């Protein structure tokens, strides 16, 4: 929507190079403007993310949903810290 975005970016970068403190707020926060492959599920299973760990007992035996990754990471970190404290 903003036809002057390139000039705004250049102006902010020039100011920054000249030593002025500036906020680089040229990228809008509207999620509808994000284009590309963000959130796209890969077609081939070989292109999916991989969870690698030195604690195989904490890795699920099957695939997991993207929404389950946060809990998996939290459990992994907490159990690894507890395991290191007891050893």
PDB file of N, CA, C and O in Angstrom:
ATOM      1  N   UNK A   1       0.819  -1.198   0.000  1.00  0.00           N
ATOM      2  CA  UNK A   1       0.000   0.000   0.000  1.00  0.00           C
ATOM      3  C   UNK A   1       0.861   1.259   0.000  1.00  0.00           C
ATOM      4  O   UNK A   1       0.480   2.252  -0.584  1.00  0.00           O
ATOM      5  N   UNK A   2       1.983   1.218   0.685  1.00  0.00           N
ATOM      6  CA  UNK A   2       2.839   2.389   0.804  1.00  0.00           C
ATOM      7  C   UNK A   2       3.827   2.434  -0.362  1.00  0.00           C
ATOM      8  O   UNK A   2       4.753   1.642  -0.426  1.00  0.00           O
ATOM      9  N   UNK A   3       3.595   3.357  -1.279  1.00  0.00           N
ATOM     10  CA  UNK A   3       4.465   3.450  -2.453  1.00  0.00           C
ATOM     11  C   UNK A   3       5.802   4.106  -2.124  1.00  0.00           C
ATOM     12  O   UNK A   3       6.724   4.060  -2.927  1.00  0.00           O
ATOM     13  N   UNK A   4       5.926   4.710  -0.983  1.00  0.00           N
ATOM     14  CA  UNK A   4       7.148   5.398  -0.581  1.00  0.00           C
ATOM     15  C   UNK A   4       8.024   4.547   0.337  1.00  0.00           C
ATOM     16  O   UNK A   4       8.981   5.036   0.922  1.00  0.00           O
ATOM     17  N   UNK A   5       7.737   3.261   0.465  1.00  0.00           N
ATOM     18  CA  UNK A   5       8.457   2.423   1.424  1.00  0.00           C
ATOM     19  C   UNK A   5       9.957   2.374   1.128  1.00  0.00           C
ATOM     20  O   UNK A   5      10.772   2.419   2.053  1.00  0.00           O
ATOM     21  N   UNK A   6      10.340   2.292  -0.126  1.00  0.00           N
ATOM     22  CA  UNK A   6      11.767   2.240  -0.470  1.00  0.00           C
ATOM     23  C   UNK A   6      12.486   3.505  -0.019  1.00  0.00           C
ATOM     24  O   UNK A   6      13.598   3.437   0.512  1.00  0.00           O
ATOM     25  N   UNK A   7      11.851   4.647  -0.224  1.00  0.00           N
ATOM     26  CA  UNK A   7      12.469   5.906   0.206  1.00  0.00           C
ATOM     27  C   UNK A   7      12.547   5.995   1.728  1.00  0.00           C
ATOM     28  O   UNK A   7      13.529   6.507   2.274  1.00  0.00           O
ATOM     29  N   UNK A   8      11.518   5.507   2.413  1.00  0.00           N
ATOM     30  CA  UNK A   8      11.538   5.524   3.885  1.00  0.00           C
ATOM     31  C   UNK A   8      12.666   4.648   4.412  1.00  0.00           C
ATOM     32  O   UNK A   8      13.386   5.024   5.346  1.00  0.00           O
ATOM     33  N   UNK A   9      12.840   3.468   3.808  1.00  0.00           N
ATOM     34  CA  UNK A   9      13.917   2.563   4.230  1.00  0.00           C
ATOM     35  C   UNK A   9      15.274   3.211   3.976  1.00  0.00           C
ATOM     36  O   UNK A   9      16.147   3.204   4.859  1.00  0.00           O
ATOM     37  N   UNK A  10      15.470   3.769   2.787  1.00  0.00           N
ATOM     38  CA  UNK A  10      16.745   4.429   2.477  1.00  0.00           C
ATOM     39  C   UNK A  10      17.015   5.581   3.437  1.00  0.00           C
ATOM     40  O   UNK A  10      18.142   5.760   3.899  1.00  0.00           O
ATOM     41  N   UNK A  11      16.010   6.382   3.723  1.00  0.00           N
ATOM     42  CA  UNK A  11      16.183   7.503   4.643  1.00  0.00           C
ATOM     43  C   UNK A  11      16.604   7.037   6.029  1.00  0.00           C
ATOM     44  O   UNK A  11      17.501   7.613   6.643  1.00  0.00           O
ATOM     45  N   UNK A  12      15.982   5.987   6.513  1.00  0.00           N
ATOM     46  CA  UNK A  12      16.344   5.469   7.835  1.00  0.00           C
ATOM     47  C   UNK A  12      17.755   4.885   7.829  1.00  0.00           C
ATOM     48  O   UNK A  12      18.510   5.068   8.776  1.00  0.00           O
ATOM     49  N   UNK A  13      18.124   4.177   6.758  1.00  0.00           N
ATOM     50  CA  UNK A  13      19.471   3.611   6.675  1.00  0.00           C
ATOM     51  C   UNK A  13      20.539   4.688   6.573  1.00  0.00           C
ATOM     52  O   UNK A  13      21.600   4.592   7.190  1.00  0.00           O
ATOM     53  N   UNK A  14      20.265   5.741   5.810  1.00  0.00           N
ATOM     54  CA  UNK A  14      21.224   6.858   5.700  1.00  0.00           C
ATOM     55  C   UNK A  14      21.392   7.522   7.056  1.00  0.00           C
ATOM     56  O   UNK A  14      22.505   7.809   7.488  1.00  0.00           O
ATOM     57  N   UNK A  15      20.277   7.761   7.749  1.00  0.00           N
ATOM     58  CA  UNK A  15      20.363   8.352   9.083  1.00  0.00           C
ATOM     59  C   UNK A  15      21.166   7.489  10.039  1.00  0.00           C
ATOM     60  O   UNK A  15      21.978   7.978  10.827  1.00  0.00           O
ATOM     61  N   UNK A  16      20.973   6.185   9.952  1.00  0.00           N
ATOM     62  CA  UNK A  16      21.711   5.262  10.814  1.00  0.00           C
ATOM     63  C   UNK A  16      23.206   5.300  10.495  1.00  0.00           C
ATOM     64  O   UNK A  16      24.044   5.295  11.396  1.00  0.00           O
ATOM     65  N   UNK A  17      23.544   5.329   9.194  1.00  0.00           N
ATOM     66  CA  UNK A  17      24.954   5.400   8.784  1.00  0.00           C
ATOM     67  C   UNK A  17      25.604   6.710   9.221  1.00  0.00           C
ATOM     68  O   UNK A  17      26.803   6.753   9.490  1.00  0.00           O
ATOM     69  N   UNK A  18      24.811   7.784   9.304  1.00  0.00           N
ATOM     70  CA  UNK A  18      25.346   9.079   9.736  1.00  0.00           C
ATOM     71  C   UNK A  18      25.455   9.174  11.257  1.00  0.00           C
ATOM     72  O   UNK A  18      25.914  10.179  11.783  1.00  0.00           O
ATOM     73  N   UNK A  19      25.030   8.127  11.954  1.00  0.00           N
ATOM     74  CA  UNK A  19      25.175   8.096  13.403  1.00  0.00           C
ATOM     75  C   UNK A  19      23.925   8.456  14.184  1.00  0.00           C
ATOM     76  O   UNK A  19      23.962   8.528  15.407  1.00  0.00           O
ATOM     77  N   UNK A  20      22.829   8.714  13.500  1.00  0.00           N
ATOM     78  CA  UNK A  20      21.585   9.031  14.198  1.00  0.00           C
ATOM     79  C   UNK A  20      20.948   7.749  14.736  1.00  0.00           C
ATOM     80  O   UNK A  20      20.983   6.705  14.089  1.00  0.00           O
ATOM     81  N   UNK A  21      20.379   7.849  15.915  1.00  0.00           N
ATOM     82  CA  UNK A  21      19.649   6.716  16.476  1.00  0.00           C
ATOM     83  C   UNK A  21      18.253   6.727  15.888  1.00  0.00           C
ATOM     84  O   UNK A  21      17.588   7.755  15.854  1.00  0.00           O
ATOM     85  N   UNK A  22      17.820   5.571  15.418  1.00  0.00           N
ATOM     86  CA  UNK A  22      16.514   5.502  14.772  1.00  0.00           C
ATOM     87  C   UNK A  22      15.875   4.141  15.022  1.00  0.00           C
ATOM     88  O   UNK A  22      16.559   3.158  15.272  1.00  0.00           O
ATOM     89  N   UNK A  23      14.580   4.112  14.951  1.00  0.00           N
ATOM     90  CA  UNK A  23      13.835   2.868  15.058  1.00  0.00           C
ATOM     91  C   UNK A  23      13.532   2.403  13.642  1.00  0.00           C
ATOM     92  O   UNK A  23      12.973   3.146  12.841  1.00  0.00           O
ATOM     93  N   UNK A  24      13.904   1.180  13.327  1.00  0.00           N
ATOM     94  CA  UNK A  24      13.675   0.646  11.986  1.00  0.00           C
ATOM     95  C   UNK A  24      12.267   0.059  11.912  1.00  0.00           C
ATOM     96  O   UNK A  24      12.078  -1.143  11.807  1.00  0.00           O
ATOM     97  N   UNK A  25      11.281   0.913  11.980  1.00  0.00           N
ATOM     98  CA  UNK A  25       9.883   0.488  11.998  1.00  0.00           C
ATOM     99  C   UNK A  25       9.249   0.613  10.617  1.00  0.00           C
ATOM    100  O   UNK A  25       8.148   1.106  10.477  1.00  0.00           O
ATOM    101  N   UNK A  26       9.920   0.122   9.606  1.00  0.00           N
ATOM    102  CA  UNK A  26       9.417   0.241   8.247  1.00  0.00           C
ATOM    103  C   UNK A  26       8.640  -0.998   7.810  1.00  0.00           C
ATOM    104  O   UNK A  26       8.010  -1.005   6.769  1.00  0.00           O
ATOM    105  N   UNK A  27       8.704  -2.061   8.592  1.00  0.00           N
ATOM    106  CA  UNK A  27       7.983  -3.288   8.254  1.00  0.00           C
ATOM    107  C   UNK A  27       6.650  -3.287   8.993  1.00  0.00           C
ATOM    108  O   UNK A  27       6.613  -3.231  10.217  1.00  0.00           O
ATOM    109  N   UNK A  28       5.542  -3.362   8.282  1.00  0.00           N
ATOM    110  CA  UNK A  28       4.232  -3.345   8.945  1.00  0.00           C
ATOM    111  C   UNK A  28       3.990  -4.633   9.736  1.00  0.00           C
ATOM    112  O   UNK A  28       4.541  -5.689   9.422  1.00  0.00           O
ATOM    113  N   UNK A  29       3.172  -4.551  10.753  1.00  0.00           N
ATOM    114  CA  UNK A  29       2.872  -5.701  11.600  1.00  0.00           C
ATOM    115  C   UNK A  29       1.627  -6.457  11.150  1.00  0.00           C
ATOM    116  O   UNK A  29       1.177  -7.363  11.830  1.00  0.00           O
ATOM    117  N   UNK A  30       1.089  -6.108  10.006  1.00  0.00           N
ATOM    118  CA  UNK A  30      -0.100  -6.759   9.483  1.00  0.00           C
ATOM    119  C   UNK A  30       0.286  -8.134   8.925  1.00  0.00           C
ATOM    120  O   UNK A  30       1.003  -8.240   7.928  1.00  0.00           O
ATOM    121  N   UNK A  31      -0.189  -9.211   9.562  1.00  0.00           N
ATOM    122  CA  UNK A  31       0.183 -10.569   9.164  1.00  0.00           C
ATOM    123  C   UNK A  31      -0.325 -10.932   7.776  1.00  0.00           C
ATOM    124  O   UNK A  31       0.210 -11.841   7.135  1.00  0.00           O
ATOM    125  N   UNK A  32      -1.349 -10.252   7.295  1.00  0.00           N
ATOM    126  CA  UNK A  32      -1.881 -10.556   5.965  1.00  0.00           C
ATOM    127  C   UNK A  32      -0.903 -10.162   4.857  1.00  0.00           C
ATOM    128  O   UNK A  32      -1.030 -10.617   3.722  1.00  0.00           O
ATOM    129  N   UNK A  33       0.087  -9.341   5.185  1.00  0.00           N
ATOM    130  CA  UNK A  33       1.053  -8.902   4.182  1.00  0.00           C
ATOM    131  C   UNK A  33       2.192  -9.900   3.992  1.00  0.00           C
ATOM    132  O   UNK A  33       2.980  -9.769   3.068  1.00  0.00           O
ATOM    133  N   UNK A  34       2.283 -10.917   4.861  1.00  0.00           N
ATOM    134  CA  UNK A  34       3.353 -11.909   4.760  1.00  0.00           C
ATOM    135  C   UNK A  34       3.075 -12.797   3.556  1.00  0.00           C
ATOM    136  O   UNK A  34       2.000 -13.360   3.418  1.00  0.00           O
ATOM    137  N   UNK A  35       4.045 -12.917   2.701  1.00  0.00           N
ATOM    138  CA  UNK A  35       3.904 -13.726   1.488  1.00  0.00           C
ATOM    139  C   UNK A  35       4.948 -14.837   1.500  1.00  0.00           C
ATOM    140  O   UNK A  35       5.916 -14.796   2.235  1.00  0.00           O
ATOM    141  N   UNK A  36       4.759 -15.819   0.688  1.00  0.00           N
ATOM    142  CA  UNK A  36       5.751 -16.873   0.553  1.00  0.00           C
ATOM    143  C   UNK A  36       5.319 -18.163   1.199  1.00  0.00           C
ATOM    144  O   UNK A  36       4.136 -18.491   1.244  1.00  0.00           O
ATOM    145  N   UNK A  37       6.280 -18.898   1.733  1.00  0.00           N
ATOM    146  CA  UNK A  37       6.019 -20.252   2.222  1.00  0.00           C
ATOM    147  C   UNK A  37       5.841 -20.328   3.741  1.00  0.00           C
ATOM    148  O   UNK A  37       5.956 -21.401   4.306  1.00  0.00           O
ATOM    149  N   UNK A  38       5.592 -19.240   4.397  1.00  0.00           N
ATOM    150  CA  UNK A  38       5.445 -19.239   5.849  1.00  0.00           C
ATOM    151  C   UNK A  38       4.282 -20.137   6.257  1.00  0.00           C
ATOM    152  O   UNK A  38       3.151 -19.941   5.847  1.00  0.00           O
ATOM    153  N   UNK A  39       4.572 -21.152   7.066  1.00  0.00           N
ATOM    154  CA  UNK A  39       3.529 -22.030   7.560  1.00  0.00           C
ATOM    155  C   UNK A  39       3.107 -23.117   6.594  1.00  0.00           C
ATOM    156  O   UNK A  39       2.230 -23.910   6.884  1.00  0.00           O
ATOM    157  N   UNK A  40       3.741 -23.184   5.462  1.00  0.00           N
ATOM    158  CA  UNK A  40       3.375 -24.199   4.466  1.00  0.00           C
ATOM    159  C   UNK A  40       3.937 -25.551   4.883  1.00  0.00           C
ATOM    160  O   UNK A  40       5.097 -25.677   5.259  1.00  0.00           O
ATOM    161  N   UNK A  41       3.116 -26.585   4.820  1.00  0.00           N
ATOM    162  CA  UNK A  41       3.545 -27.938   5.169  1.00  0.00           C
ATOM    163  C   UNK A  41       4.252 -28.545   3.954  1.00  0.00           C
ATOM    164  O   UNK A  41       3.719 -28.526   2.852  1.00  0.00           O
ATOM    165  N   UNK A  42       5.476 -29.079   4.163  1.00  0.00           N
ATOM    166  CA  UNK A  42       6.198 -29.683   3.037  1.00  0.00           C
ATOM    167  C   UNK A  42       5.434 -30.870   2.453  1.00  0.00           C
ATOM    168  O   UNK A  42       4.773 -31.605   3.171  1.00  0.00           O
ATOM    169  N   UNK A  43       5.550 -31.057   1.151  1.00  0.00           N
ATOM    170  CA  UNK A  43       4.862 -32.165   0.489  1.00  0.00           C
ATOM    171  C   UNK A  43       5.538 -33.496   0.776  1.00  0.00           C
ATOM    172  O   UNK A  43       4.878 -34.509   0.964  1.00  0.00           O
ATOM    173  N   UNK A  44       6.855 -33.520   0.809  1.00  0.00           N
ATOM    174  CA  UNK A  44       7.604 -34.758   1.011  1.00  0.00           C
ATOM    175  C   UNK A  44       8.039 -34.865   2.469  1.00  0.00           C
ATOM    176  O   UNK A  44       8.491 -33.892   3.071  1.00  0.00           O
ATOM    177  N   UNK A  45       7.915 -36.058   3.064  1.00  0.00           N
ATOM    178  CA  UNK A  45       8.293 -36.251   4.470  1.00  0.00           C
ATOM    179  C   UNK A  45       9.776 -36.017   4.707  1.00  0.00           C
ATOM    180  O   UNK A  45      10.199 -35.688   5.811  1.00  0.00           O
ATOM    181  N   UNK A  46      10.598 -36.150   3.673  1.00  0.00           N
ATOM    182  CA  UNK A  46      12.032 -35.913   3.835  1.00  0.00           C
ATOM    183  C   UNK A  46      12.350 -34.435   4.030  1.00  0.00           C
ATOM    184  O   UNK A  46      13.456 -34.093   4.440  1.00  0.00           O
ATOM    185  N   UNK A  47      11.391 -33.559   3.748  1.00  0.00           N
ATOM    186  CA  UNK A  47      11.597 -32.125   3.907  1.00  0.00           C
ATOM    187  C   UNK A  47      11.056 -31.585   5.228  1.00  0.00           C
ATOM    188  O   UNK A  47      11.163 -30.388   5.490  1.00  0.00           O
ATOM    189  N   UNK A  48      10.484 -32.431   6.064  1.00  0.00           N
ATOM    190  CA  UNK A  48       9.943 -31.991   7.350  1.00  0.00           C
ATOM    191  C   UNK A  48      11.076 -31.733   8.339  1.00  0.00           C
ATOM    192  O   UNK A  48      12.174 -32.280   8.205  1.00  0.00           O
ATOM    193  N   UNK A  49      10.823 -30.918   9.368  1.00  0.00           N
ATOM    194  CA  UNK A  49      11.847 -30.670  10.393  1.00  0.00           C
ATOM    195  C   UNK A  49      12.184 -31.944  11.170  1.00  0.00           C
ATOM    196  O   UNK A  49      11.377 -32.865  11.241  1.00  0.00           O
ATOM    197  N   UNK A  50      13.361 -31.953  11.760  1.00  0.00           N
ATOM    198  CA  UNK A  50      13.828 -33.105  12.525  1.00  0.00           C
ATOM    199  C   UNK A  50      14.182 -32.646  13.930  1.00  0.00           C
ATOM    200  O   UNK A  50      14.790 -31.593  14.111  1.00  0.00           O
ATOM    201  N   UNK A  51      13.798 -33.432  14.937  1.00  0.00           N
ATOM    202  CA  UNK A  51      14.147 -33.142  16.328  1.00  0.00           C
ATOM    203  C   UNK A  51      15.301 -34.055  16.707  1.00  0.00           C
ATOM    204  O   UNK A  51      15.152 -35.268  16.757  1.00  0.00           O
ATOM    205  N   UNK A  52      16.468 -33.491  16.964  1.00  0.00           N
ATOM    206  CA  UNK A  52      17.672 -34.264  17.269  1.00  0.00           C
ATOM    207  C   UNK A  52      18.038 -34.044  18.726  1.00  0.00           C
ATOM    208  O   UNK A  52      18.019 -32.917  19.222  1.00  0.00           O
ATOM    209  N   UNK A  53      18.378 -35.132  19.403  1.00  0.00           N
ATOM    210  CA  UNK A  53      18.703 -35.035  20.821  1.00  0.00           C
ATOM    211  C   UNK A  53      19.664 -36.141  21.216  1.00  0.00           C
ATOM    212  O   UNK A  53      19.729 -37.189  20.572  1.00  0.00           O
ATOM    213  N   UNK A  54      20.395 -35.898  22.305  1.00  0.00           N
ATOM    214  CA  UNK A  54      21.237 -36.954  22.861  1.00  0.00           C
ATOM    215  C   UNK A  54      20.480 -37.731  23.939  1.00  0.00           C
ATOM    216  O   UNK A  54      21.058 -38.566  24.623  1.00  0.00           O
ATOM    217  N   UNK A  55      19.199 -37.434  24.113  1.00  0.00           N
ATOM    218  CA  UNK A  55      18.325 -38.147  25.064  1.00  0.00           C
ATOM    219  C   UNK A  55      17.194 -38.813  24.285  1.00  0.00           C
ATOM    220  O   UNK A  55      16.092 -38.302  24.206  1.00  0.00           O
ATOM    221  N   UNK A  56      17.439 -39.972  23.663  1.00  0.00           N
ATOM    222  CA  UNK A  56      16.434 -40.600  22.803  1.00  0.00           C
ATOM    223  C   UNK A  56      15.149 -40.975  23.521  1.00  0.00           C
ATOM    224  O   UNK A  56      14.097 -41.052  22.891  1.00  0.00           O
ATOM    225  N   UNK A  57      15.184 -41.174  24.833  1.00  0.00           N
ATOM    226  CA  UNK A  57      13.963 -41.522  25.569  1.00  0.00           C
ATOM    227  C   UNK A  57      12.970 -40.356  25.627  1.00  0.00           C
ATOM    228  O   UNK A  57      11.796 -40.546  25.933  1.00  0.00           O
ATOM    229  N   UNK A  58      13.420 -39.145  25.326  1.00  0.00           N
ATOM    230  CA  UNK A  58      12.542 -37.981  25.354  1.00  0.00           C
ATOM    231  C   UNK A  58      11.956 -37.638  23.984  1.00  0.00           C
ATOM    232  O   UNK A  58      11.139 -36.740  23.871  1.00  0.00           O
ATOM    233  N   UNK A  59      12.395 -38.351  22.955  1.00  0.00           N
ATOM    234  CA  UNK A  59      11.904 -38.073  21.608  1.00  0.00           C
ATOM    235  C   UNK A  59      10.702 -38.967  21.329  1.00  0.00           C
ATOM    236  O   UNK A  59      10.748 -40.170  21.587  1.00  0.00           O
ATOM    237  N   UNK A  60       9.608 -38.414  20.794  1.00  0.00           N
ATOM    238  CA  UNK A  60       8.444 -39.238  20.492  1.00  0.00           C
ATOM    239  C   UNK A  60       8.770 -40.298  19.440  1.00  0.00           C
ATOM    240  O   UNK A  60       9.598 -40.083  18.562  1.00  0.00           O
ATOM    241  N   UNK A  61       8.105 -41.430  19.550  1.00  0.00           N
ATOM    242  CA  UNK A  61       8.351 -42.538  18.618  1.00  0.00           C
ATOM    243  C   UNK A  61       7.717 -42.293  17.255  1.00  0.00           C
ATOM    244  O   UNK A  61       8.066 -42.924  16.281  1.00  0.00           O
ATOM    245  N   UNK A  62       6.754 -41.397  17.200  1.00  0.00           N
ATOM    246  CA  UNK A  62       6.101 -41.103  15.926  1.00  0.00           C
ATOM    247  C   UNK A  62       6.201 -39.606  15.651  1.00  0.00           C
ATOM    248  O   UNK A  62       6.805 -38.864  16.416  1.00  0.00           O
ATOM    249  N   UNK A  63       5.591 -39.174  14.583  1.00  0.00           N
ATOM    250  CA  UNK A  63       5.602 -37.752  14.251  1.00  0.00           C
ATOM    251  C   UNK A  63       4.730 -36.980  15.228  1.00  0.00           C
ATOM    252  O   UNK A  63       3.894 -37.550  15.918  1.00  0.00           O
ATOM    253  N   UNK A  64       4.959 -35.688  15.300  1.00  0.00           N
ATOM    254  CA  UNK A  64       4.131 -34.852  16.167  1.00  0.00           C
ATOM    255  C   UNK A  64       3.674 -33.633  15.378  1.00  0.00           C
ATOM    256  O   UNK A  64       4.267 -33.264  14.370  1.00  0.00           O
ATOM    257  N   UNK A  65       2.610 -33.027  15.856  1.00  0.00           N
ATOM    258  CA  UNK A  65       2.059 -31.839  15.207  1.00  0.00           C
ATOM    259  C   UNK A  65       2.912 -30.625  15.563  1.00  0.00           C
ATOM    260  O   UNK A  65       3.588 -30.609  16.590  1.00  0.00           O
ATOM    261  N   UNK A  66       2.848 -29.598  14.730  1.00  0.00           N
ATOM    262  CA  UNK A  66       3.629 -28.380  14.967  1.00  0.00           C
ATOM    263  C   UNK A  66       3.270 -27.756  16.308  1.00  0.00           C
ATOM    264  O   UNK A  66       4.130 -27.218  17.008  1.00  0.00           O
ATOM    265  N   UNK A  67       2.005 -27.839  16.713  1.00  0.00           N
ATOM    266  CA  UNK A  67       1.569 -27.248  17.981  1.00  0.00           C
ATOM    267  C   UNK A  67       2.136 -27.997  19.185  1.00  0.00           C
ATOM    268  O   UNK A  67       2.137 -27.474  20.291  1.00  0.00           O
ATOM    269  N   UNK A  68       2.635 -29.213  18.998  1.00  0.00           N
ATOM    270  CA  UNK A  68       3.175 -30.014  20.102  1.00  0.00           C
ATOM    271  C   UNK A  68       4.673 -29.791  20.312  1.00  0.00           C
ATOM    272  O   UNK A  68       5.239 -30.255  21.300  1.00  0.00           O
ATOM    273  N   UNK A  69       5.328 -29.075  19.411  1.00  0.00           N
ATOM    274  CA  UNK A  69       6.774 -28.901  19.485  1.00  0.00           C
ATOM    275  C   UNK A  69       7.183 -28.092  20.713  1.00  0.00           C
ATOM    276  O   UNK A  69       8.155 -28.419  21.392  1.00  0.00           O
ATOM    277  N   UNK A  70       6.430 -27.048  21.050  1.00  0.00           N
ATOM    278  CA  UNK A  70       6.765 -26.218  22.213  1.00  0.00           C
ATOM    279  C   UNK A  70       6.801 -27.063  23.483  1.00  0.00           C
ATOM    280  O   UNK A  70       7.756 -26.998  24.259  1.00  0.00           O
ATOM    281  N   UNK A  71       5.765 -27.871  23.683  1.00  0.00           N
ATOM    282  CA  UNK A  71       5.710 -28.721  24.886  1.00  0.00           C
ATOM    283  C   UNK A  71       6.845 -29.750  24.870  1.00  0.00           C
ATOM    284  O   UNK A  71       7.451 -30.023  25.901  1.00  0.00           O
ATOM    285  N   UNK A  72       7.135 -30.293  23.716  1.00  0.00           N
ATOM    286  CA  UNK A  72       8.223 -31.258  23.589  1.00  0.00           C
ATOM    287  C   UNK A  72       9.556 -30.618  23.983  1.00  0.00           C
ATOM    288  O   UNK A  72      10.334 -31.201  24.742  1.00  0.00           O
ATOM    289  N   UNK A  73       9.798 -29.397  23.511  1.00  0.00           N
ATOM    290  CA  UNK A  73      11.038 -28.693  23.858  1.00  0.00           C
ATOM    291  C   UNK A  73      11.113 -28.378  25.353  1.00  0.00           C
ATOM    292  O   UNK A  73      12.147 -28.572  25.990  1.00  0.00           O
ATOM    293  N   UNK A  74      10.007 -27.894  25.922  1.00  0.00           N
ATOM    294  CA  UNK A  74       9.983 -27.567  27.351  1.00  0.00           C
ATOM    295  C   UNK A  74      10.245 -28.798  28.200  1.00  0.00           C
ATOM    296  O   UNK A  74      11.040 -28.763  29.138  1.00  0.00           O
ATOM    297  N   UNK A  75       9.584 -29.892  27.890  1.00  0.00           N
ATOM    298  CA  UNK A  75       9.798 -31.140  28.632  1.00  0.00           C
ATOM    299  C   UNK A  75      11.231 -31.622  28.475  1.00  0.00           C
ATOM    300  O   UNK A  75      11.845 -32.087  29.431  1.00  0.00           O
ATOM    301  N   UNK A  76      11.752 -31.502  27.290  1.00  0.00           N
ATOM    302  CA  UNK A  76      13.114 -31.957  27.023  1.00  0.00           C
ATOM    303  C   UNK A  76      14.130 -31.165  27.852  1.00  0.00           C
ATOM    304  O   UNK A  76      14.997 -31.746  28.482  1.00  0.00           O
ATOM    305  N   UNK A  77      13.988 -29.848  27.851  1.00  0.00           N
ATOM    306  CA  UNK A  77      14.921 -29.007  28.601  1.00  0.00           C
ATOM    307  C   UNK A  77      14.796 -29.260  30.101  1.00  0.00           C
ATOM    308  O   UNK A  77      15.796 -29.438  30.797  1.00  0.00           O
ATOM    309  N   UNK A  78      13.582 -29.309  30.617  1.00  0.00           N
ATOM    310  CA  UNK A  78      13.366 -29.519  32.049  1.00  0.00           C
ATOM    311  C   UNK A  78      13.910 -30.871  32.501  1.00  0.00           C
ATOM    312  O   UNK A  78      14.593 -30.966  33.526  1.00  0.00           O
ATOM    313  N   UNK A  79      13.637 -31.917  31.760  1.00  0.00           N
ATOM    314  CA  UNK A  79      14.101 -33.249  32.143  1.00  0.00           C
ATOM    315  C   UNK A  79      15.604 -33.378  31.987  1.00  0.00           C
ATOM    316  O   UNK A  79      16.253 -34.064  32.764  1.00  0.00           O
ATOM    317  N   UNK A  80      16.190 -32.706  31.007  1.00  0.00           N
ATOM    318  CA  UNK A  80      17.639 -32.747  30.836  1.00  0.00           C
ATOM    319  C   UNK A  80      18.326 -32.021  31.988  1.00  0.00           C
ATOM    320  O   UNK A  80      19.320 -32.504  32.526  1.00  0.00           O
ATOM    321  N   UNK A  81      17.781 -30.885  32.425  1.00  0.00           N
ATOM    322  CA  UNK A  81      18.358 -30.149  33.557  1.00  0.00           C
ATOM    323  C   UNK A  81      18.255 -30.984  34.827  1.00  0.00           C
ATOM    324  O   UNK A  81      19.220 -31.106  35.584  1.00  0.00           O
ATOM    325  N   UNK A  82      17.105 -31.587  35.070  1.00  0.00           N
ATOM    326  CA  UNK A  82      16.932 -32.446  36.247  1.00  0.00           C
ATOM    327  C   UNK A  82      17.870 -33.648  36.189  1.00  0.00           C
ATOM    328  O   UNK A  82      18.417 -34.065  37.197  1.00  0.00           O
ATOM    329  N   UNK A  83      18.064 -34.211  35.012  1.00  0.00           N
ATOM    330  CA  UNK A  83      18.937 -35.364  34.853  1.00  0.00           C
ATOM    331  C   UNK A  83      20.391 -34.973  35.171  1.00  0.00           C
ATOM    332  O   UNK A  83      21.108 -35.718  35.825  1.00  0.00           O
ATOM    333  N   UNK A  84      20.825 -33.794  34.730  1.00  0.00           N
ATOM    334  CA  UNK A  84      22.183 -33.341  34.980  1.00  0.00           C
ATOM    335  C   UNK A  84      22.409 -33.027  36.453  1.00  0.00           C
ATOM    336  O   UNK A  84      23.503 -33.235  36.982  1.00  0.00           O
ATOM    337  N   UNK A  85      21.376 -32.545  37.155  1.00  0.00           N
ATOM    338  CA  UNK A  85      21.511 -32.250  38.582  1.00  0.00           C
ATOM    339  C   UNK A  85      21.695 -33.507  39.414  1.00  0.00           C
ATOM    340  O   UNK A  85      22.394 -33.507  40.401  1.00  0.00           O
ATOM    341  N   UNK A  86      21.048 -34.597  38.990  1.00  0.00           N
ATOM    342  CA  UNK A  86      21.132 -35.839  39.773  1.00  0.00           C
ATOM    343  C   UNK A  86      22.393 -36.607  39.480  1.00  0.00           C
ATOM    344  O   UNK A  86      22.766 -37.495  40.233  1.00  0.00           O
ATOM    345  N   UNK A  87      23.074 -36.310  38.387  1.00  0.00           N
ATOM    346  CA  UNK A  87      24.317 -37.031  38.039  1.00  0.00           C
ATOM    347  C   UNK A  87      25.521 -36.319  38.532  1.00  0.00           C
ATOM    348  O   UNK A  87      25.786 -35.314  38.790  1.00  0.00           O
TER     349      UNK A  87
END
